[in-house]
Amino acid sequence: VGSVAVLATGLLASLLTGCQTSDNEAAFRAAAARPVMLNLHRARDEVSAEPLRALTPSEPAADPVAALGQRLYHDVQLSGDDTVSCASCHDIAKGGDDGLKTSTGIKGSVGPINAPTVLNSAFNFRQFWDGRAANLAEQAKGPVTNPLEMGAAWPEVIAKLTADDGYVAAFTAAFGDAAIDEDRIATAIARFEETLITPAPFDRYLLGDQAAISADAKRGYELFKGHGCVACHQGVNVGGNLYQKFGALQSAFEIATDADKGRHNVTRDSGDVGVFKVPSLRNVAVTAPYFHLGT
């Protein structure tokens, strides 16, 4: 069963990869920079028996909030010493993460946990591995003041942005006036992240295009369903919509740091030790290393 599951997962991973490899980094970076809004096929989903759901892009109207968020997402001024941005750990052109076991923050600080991809993160039912943030705006605030990540203080960040005439104009265009605060910063970043949607050929297959994927890929999908992978990885994000005990299908892992306690850090329930949000499998071919501990 193990080898079959690996085959199924490998085939599905290739199908779900909607972002490009480094060979096409420039093209993907340009594509990802364009706001793309979600268009779910809700009527079709209601009658579909498939455990996975398709997503497709549509061309949106210009969104000044998302445009501001894109600028903030890439701006090192959000860090304490102007060296780290959101994109440092969540590089859109590299699969939406940093490719490291655990991330490196301000002044070379090494964090205790793997950075998940930001791509398609709007579809996660909660944010962070332990689910402590209810949405992307709430999540966006965390790294800014984390001493191992961006190591800043909000008053200092706000002062730097307020002194920038370009930002004053951008906040005015986005929100109607020049006021800059942490809620508006987080809202703009979240709006930009909501545009980072990466449909794949597999989505066209789910929408009825039988030629979108190969015969081997179709068999891989059937194996993926038949061997129970969909018990944890289902829905539009092929995961990201429930919690699961890490090691449920293998031996338990060592609790080396508080980060390994997962959901317990939020609930303080002993039954939640080692419980984490199930990750999405979209773009999994380019988002290694995996899981919260970067294996």
Short mmCIF file of C-alpha atoms in Angstrom, two decimals, residues 19-287:
data_model
loop_
_atom_site.label_atom_id
_atom_site.label_comp_id
_atom_site.label_asym_id
_atom_site.label_seq_id
_atom_site.Cartn_x
_atom_site.Cartn_y
_atom_site.Cartn_z
CA CYS A 19 3.28 27.38 -10.30
CA GLN A 20 6.42 27.19 -12.35
CA THR A 21 9.90 25.87 -11.60
CA SER A 22 12.98 28.07 -11.55
CA ASP A 23 13.34 27.55 -15.32
CA ASN A 24 10.29 29.75 -15.76
CA GLU A 25 10.72 31.87 -12.66
CA ALA A 26 10.43 35.22 -14.42
CA ALA A 27 7.23 34.22 -16.20
CA PHE A 28 5.65 32.92 -13.05
CA ARG A 29 6.69 35.96 -11.03
CA ALA A 30 4.99 38.18 -13.61
CA ALA A 31 1.86 36.02 -13.61
CA ALA A 32 1.68 35.83 -9.83
CA ALA A 33 2.01 39.59 -9.55
CA ARG A 34 -1.27 40.04 -11.43
CA PRO A 35 -4.31 40.00 -9.13
CA VAL A 36 -6.31 36.84 -9.81
CA MET A 37 -9.66 36.37 -8.12
CA LEU A 38 -11.28 33.06 -7.32
CA ASN A 39 -14.16 31.78 -9.42
CA LEU A 40 -15.46 28.57 -7.84
CA HIS A 41 -17.92 26.50 -9.86
CA ARG A 42 -20.39 26.26 -7.02
CA ALA A 43 -23.35 24.89 -8.98
CA ARG A 44 -21.20 22.12 -10.44
CA ASP A 45 -19.65 21.36 -7.04
CA GLU A 46 -23.07 20.82 -5.50
CA VAL A 47 -23.72 17.83 -7.76
CA SER A 48 -20.14 16.56 -8.00
CA ALA A 49 -19.18 13.35 -6.23
CA GLU A 50 -15.49 14.19 -6.39
CA PRO A 51 -13.70 14.91 -3.09
CA LEU A 52 -11.55 17.59 -4.75
CA ARG A 53 -12.83 20.89 -6.06
CA ALA A 54 -11.59 22.88 -9.04
CA LEU A 55 -10.47 26.49 -9.08
CA THR A 56 -10.00 28.77 -12.04
CA PRO A 57 -8.73 32.33 -12.44
CA SER A 58 -10.68 35.25 -13.78
CA GLU A 59 -9.44 38.69 -14.72
CA PRO A 60 -10.43 41.15 -11.98
CA ALA A 61 -10.85 44.88 -11.98
CA ALA A 62 -7.89 46.88 -10.68
CA ASP A 63 -7.74 46.63 -6.89
CA PRO A 64 -5.75 49.37 -5.13
CA VAL A 65 -5.84 47.44 -1.84
CA ALA A 66 -4.23 44.37 -3.44
CA ALA A 67 -1.70 46.60 -5.23
CA LEU A 68 -0.76 48.19 -1.91
CA GLY A 69 -0.55 44.75 -0.33
CA GLN A 70 1.82 43.54 -3.02
CA ARG A 71 4.16 46.43 -2.28
CA LEU A 72 3.99 45.85 1.48
CA TYR A 73 4.52 42.10 1.05
CA HIS A 74 7.88 42.75 -0.61
CA ASP A 75 8.98 45.67 1.58
CA VAL A 76 11.80 45.11 4.10
CA GLN A 77 10.67 48.20 6.02
CA LEU A 78 8.23 45.93 7.83
CA SER A 79 11.20 44.37 9.65
CA GLY A 80 13.13 45.82 12.56
CA ASP A 81 16.36 46.41 10.64
CA ASP A 82 15.04 46.73 7.07
CA THR A 83 16.43 43.37 5.95
CA VAL A 84 13.46 40.96 5.89
CA SER A 85 10.10 41.05 4.11
CA CYS A 86 7.16 38.68 3.90
CA ALA A 87 8.63 37.49 0.61
CA SER A 88 11.87 36.46 2.33
CA CYS A 89 10.20 33.37 3.77
CA HIS A 90 7.35 33.17 1.25
CA ASP A 91 8.98 33.70 -2.12
CA ILE A 92 6.24 33.54 -4.74
CA ALA A 93 8.66 32.48 -7.47
CA LYS A 94 9.90 29.55 -5.38
CA GLY A 95 6.56 27.96 -4.65
CA GLY A 96 5.45 30.47 -2.04
CA ASP A 97 7.94 29.39 0.63
CA ASP A 98 11.71 29.49 1.20
CA GLY A 99 12.76 25.87 0.61
CA LEU A 100 14.40 25.69 4.04
CA LYS A 101 13.85 23.22 6.86
CA THR A 102 12.98 26.12 9.15
CA SER A 103 13.03 29.77 8.21
CA THR A 104 15.69 32.39 8.82
CA GLY A 105 14.57 35.77 10.11
CA ILE A 106 16.07 39.04 11.25
CA LYS A 107 19.81 39.02 12.12
CA GLY A 108 20.11 35.40 11.02
CA SER A 109 17.68 34.11 13.65
CA VAL A 110 16.59 30.55 12.90
CA GLY A 111 12.97 29.77 13.66
CA PRO A 112 11.60 26.49 15.02
CA ILE A 113 9.14 25.70 12.23
CA ASN A 114 8.86 25.27 8.46
CA ALA A 115 7.31 28.10 6.44
CA PRO A 116 4.18 26.87 4.61
CA THR A 117 3.44 28.10 1.12
CA VAL A 118 1.48 31.30 0.74
CA LEU A 119 0.07 30.15 -2.61
CA ASN A 120 -3.64 29.35 -2.36
CA SER A 121 -3.44 30.04 1.38
CA ALA A 122 -6.75 31.91 1.19
CA PHE A 123 -8.44 28.51 1.03
CA ASN A 124 -7.05 27.29 4.36
CA PHE A 125 -9.74 27.19 7.03
CA ARG A 126 -7.22 28.55 9.55
CA GLN A 127 -3.72 30.02 9.26
CA PHE A 128 -0.40 28.87 10.78
CA TRP A 129 0.35 25.21 11.39
CA ASP A 130 -1.43 25.31 14.74
CA GLY A 131 -4.41 27.26 13.41
CA ARG A 132 -4.00 30.16 15.80
CA ALA A 133 -4.97 32.78 13.19
CA ALA A 134 -8.53 32.84 11.88
CA ASN A 135 -7.68 34.49 8.54
CA LEU A 136 -4.88 35.90 6.42
CA ALA A 137 -5.10 39.41 7.87
CA GLU A 138 -4.70 38.07 11.38
CA GLN A 139 -1.80 35.89 10.23
CA ALA A 140 -0.05 38.80 8.51
CA LYS A 141 0.39 40.62 11.82
CA GLY A 142 2.24 37.79 13.56
CA PRO A 143 5.62 37.70 11.80
CA VAL A 144 6.10 41.47 11.92
CA THR A 145 6.62 41.53 15.69
CA ASN A 146 8.00 38.01 16.13
CA PRO A 147 11.62 38.44 17.35
CA LEU A 148 12.79 35.42 15.32
CA GLU A 149 11.08 36.57 12.13
CA MET A 150 10.78 40.27 11.28
CA GLY A 151 11.53 41.60 14.77
CA ALA A 152 9.79 44.95 14.42
CA ALA A 153 7.44 47.08 16.52
CA TRP A 154 4.27 48.40 14.91
CA PRO A 155 4.82 52.07 15.86
CA GLU A 156 8.22 51.99 14.15
CA VAL A 157 6.85 50.33 11.02
CA ILE A 158 3.96 52.80 10.83
CA ALA A 159 6.36 55.74 11.27
CA LYS A 160 8.55 54.54 8.38
CA LEU A 161 5.58 54.08 6.04
CA THR A 162 4.00 57.39 7.04
CA ALA A 163 7.24 59.20 6.15
CA ASP A 164 7.04 57.76 2.61
CA ASP A 165 4.94 59.97 0.31
CA GLY A 166 4.39 57.05 -2.03
CA TYR A 167 2.81 55.01 0.74
CA VAL A 168 0.67 57.94 1.87
CA ALA A 169 -0.73 58.15 -1.65
CA ALA A 170 -1.16 54.37 -1.89
CA PHE A 171 -3.05 54.12 1.42
CA THR A 172 -5.25 57.03 0.37
CA ALA A 173 -6.07 55.30 -2.92
CA ALA A 174 -6.76 52.01 -1.15
CA PHE A 175 -8.71 53.17 1.89
CA GLY A 176 -9.93 56.69 1.13
CA ASP A 177 -7.60 58.55 3.48
CA ALA A 178 -3.92 58.58 4.46
CA ALA A 179 -4.24 56.89 7.86
CA ILE A 180 -1.73 54.04 8.26
CA ASP A 181 -2.13 51.46 11.00
CA GLU A 182 -1.44 47.78 11.56
CA ASP A 183 -4.99 46.71 10.63
CA ARG A 184 -4.80 48.41 7.25
CA ILE A 185 -1.33 47.02 6.61
CA ALA A 186 -2.49 43.51 7.42
CA THR A 187 -5.69 43.89 5.39
CA ALA A 188 -3.76 45.00 2.31
CA ILE A 189 -1.24 42.16 2.58
CA ALA A 190 -4.08 39.66 2.99
CA ARG A 191 -5.90 41.04 -0.05
CA PHE A 192 -2.76 40.56 -2.12
CA GLU A 193 -2.28 37.03 -0.82
CA GLU A 194 -5.85 36.23 -1.81
CA THR A 195 -4.82 36.82 -5.42
CA LEU A 196 -2.10 34.15 -5.33
CA ILE A 197 -4.21 31.42 -6.92
CA THR A 198 -2.54 28.74 -9.06
CA PRO A 199 -4.96 26.65 -11.13
CA ALA A 200 -3.44 23.52 -12.68
CA PRO A 201 -4.31 21.11 -15.53
CA PHE A 202 -5.93 18.89 -12.92
CA ASP A 203 -8.51 21.62 -12.29
CA ARG A 204 -9.48 21.54 -15.96
CA TYR A 205 -9.90 17.79 -15.62
CA LEU A 206 -12.22 18.23 -12.65
CA LEU A 207 -14.25 20.64 -14.77
CA GLY A 208 -14.74 18.02 -17.47
CA ASP A 209 -11.71 18.32 -19.78
CA GLN A 210 -10.72 14.66 -20.09
CA ALA A 211 -7.67 15.56 -22.22
CA ALA A 212 -6.18 17.85 -19.56
CA ILE A 213 -4.23 15.03 -17.85
CA SER A 214 -2.67 11.73 -18.92
CA ALA A 215 -4.01 8.21 -18.44
CA ASP A 216 -1.33 7.56 -15.79
CA ALA A 217 -2.39 10.71 -13.97
CA LYS A 218 -6.01 9.62 -14.01
CA ARG A 219 -5.01 6.28 -12.52
CA GLY A 220 -2.94 8.10 -9.91
CA TYR A 221 -6.01 10.10 -8.92
CA GLU A 222 -8.07 6.93 -8.58
CA LEU A 223 -5.38 5.42 -6.37
CA PHE A 224 -5.26 8.63 -4.35
CA LYS A 225 -8.97 8.29 -3.66
CA GLY A 226 -9.05 4.52 -3.31
CA HIS A 227 -6.30 4.34 -0.70
CA GLY A 228 -7.76 7.00 1.53
CA CYS A 229 -5.48 9.97 0.86
CA VAL A 230 -8.64 12.06 0.45
CA ALA A 231 -9.55 11.42 4.09
CA CYS A 232 -7.19 14.28 4.98
CA HIS A 233 -6.58 15.96 1.62
CA GLN A 234 -9.80 17.08 -0.02
CA GLY A 235 -11.68 20.18 -1.12
CA VAL A 236 -10.49 23.07 -3.27
CA ASN A 237 -7.07 23.22 -1.62
CA VAL A 238 -6.55 19.45 -1.44
CA GLY A 239 -6.04 19.92 2.29
CA GLY A 240 -5.93 22.89 4.61
CA ASN A 241 -9.46 22.32 5.90
CA LEU A 242 -9.03 20.20 9.05
CA TYR A 243 -6.64 19.26 11.84
CA GLN A 244 -4.93 15.87 12.12
CA LYS A 245 -2.63 14.13 14.57
CA PHE A 246 0.89 14.10 13.16
CA GLY A 247 2.06 10.50 12.91
CA ALA A 248 -1.48 9.10 12.71
CA LEU A 249 -0.33 6.63 10.06
CA GLN A 250 3.22 6.15 11.33
CA SER A 251 5.18 6.10 14.55
CA ALA A 252 4.95 9.16 16.77
CA PHE A 253 7.56 11.89 16.33
CA GLU A 254 9.72 13.45 19.01
CA ILE A 255 8.50 16.64 20.70
CA ALA A 256 11.75 18.58 20.40
CA THR A 257 10.43 22.15 20.71
CA ASP A 258 7.20 23.88 21.64
CA ALA A 259 6.48 24.20 17.91
CA ASP A 260 6.14 20.40 17.78
CA LYS A 261 3.21 20.56 20.20
CA GLY A 262 1.03 22.04 17.45
CA ARG A 263 -2.55 22.82 18.29
CA HIS A 264 -1.82 22.27 22.00
CA ASN A 265 -0.09 25.65 22.04
CA VAL A 266 -3.47 27.23 21.28
CA THR A 267 -5.94 25.07 23.20
CA ARG A 268 -3.71 23.77 26.05
CA ASP A 269 -5.61 20.50 25.67
CA SER A 270 -3.31 17.50 26.21
CA GLY A 271 -5.16 15.69 23.43
CA ASP A 272 -4.00 18.34 20.96
CA VAL A 273 -0.26 17.67 21.40
CA GLY A 274 1.07 16.91 17.94
CA VAL A 275 -2.10 18.03 16.17
CA PHE A 276 -1.59 20.27 13.13
CA LYS A 277 -3.51 21.75 10.25
CA VAL A 278 -3.36 19.35 7.31
CA PRO A 279 -1.29 21.04 4.59
CA SER A 280 -2.47 21.63 1.06
CA LEU A 281 -1.04 19.41 -1.67
CA ARG A 282 -1.29 22.11 -4.32
CA ASN A 283 2.15 22.84 -5.76
CA VAL A 284 3.59 20.16 -3.48
CA ALA A 285 6.16 19.22 -6.12
CA VAL A 286 7.93 22.55 -5.52
CA THR A 287 7.32 23.22 -1.82
#
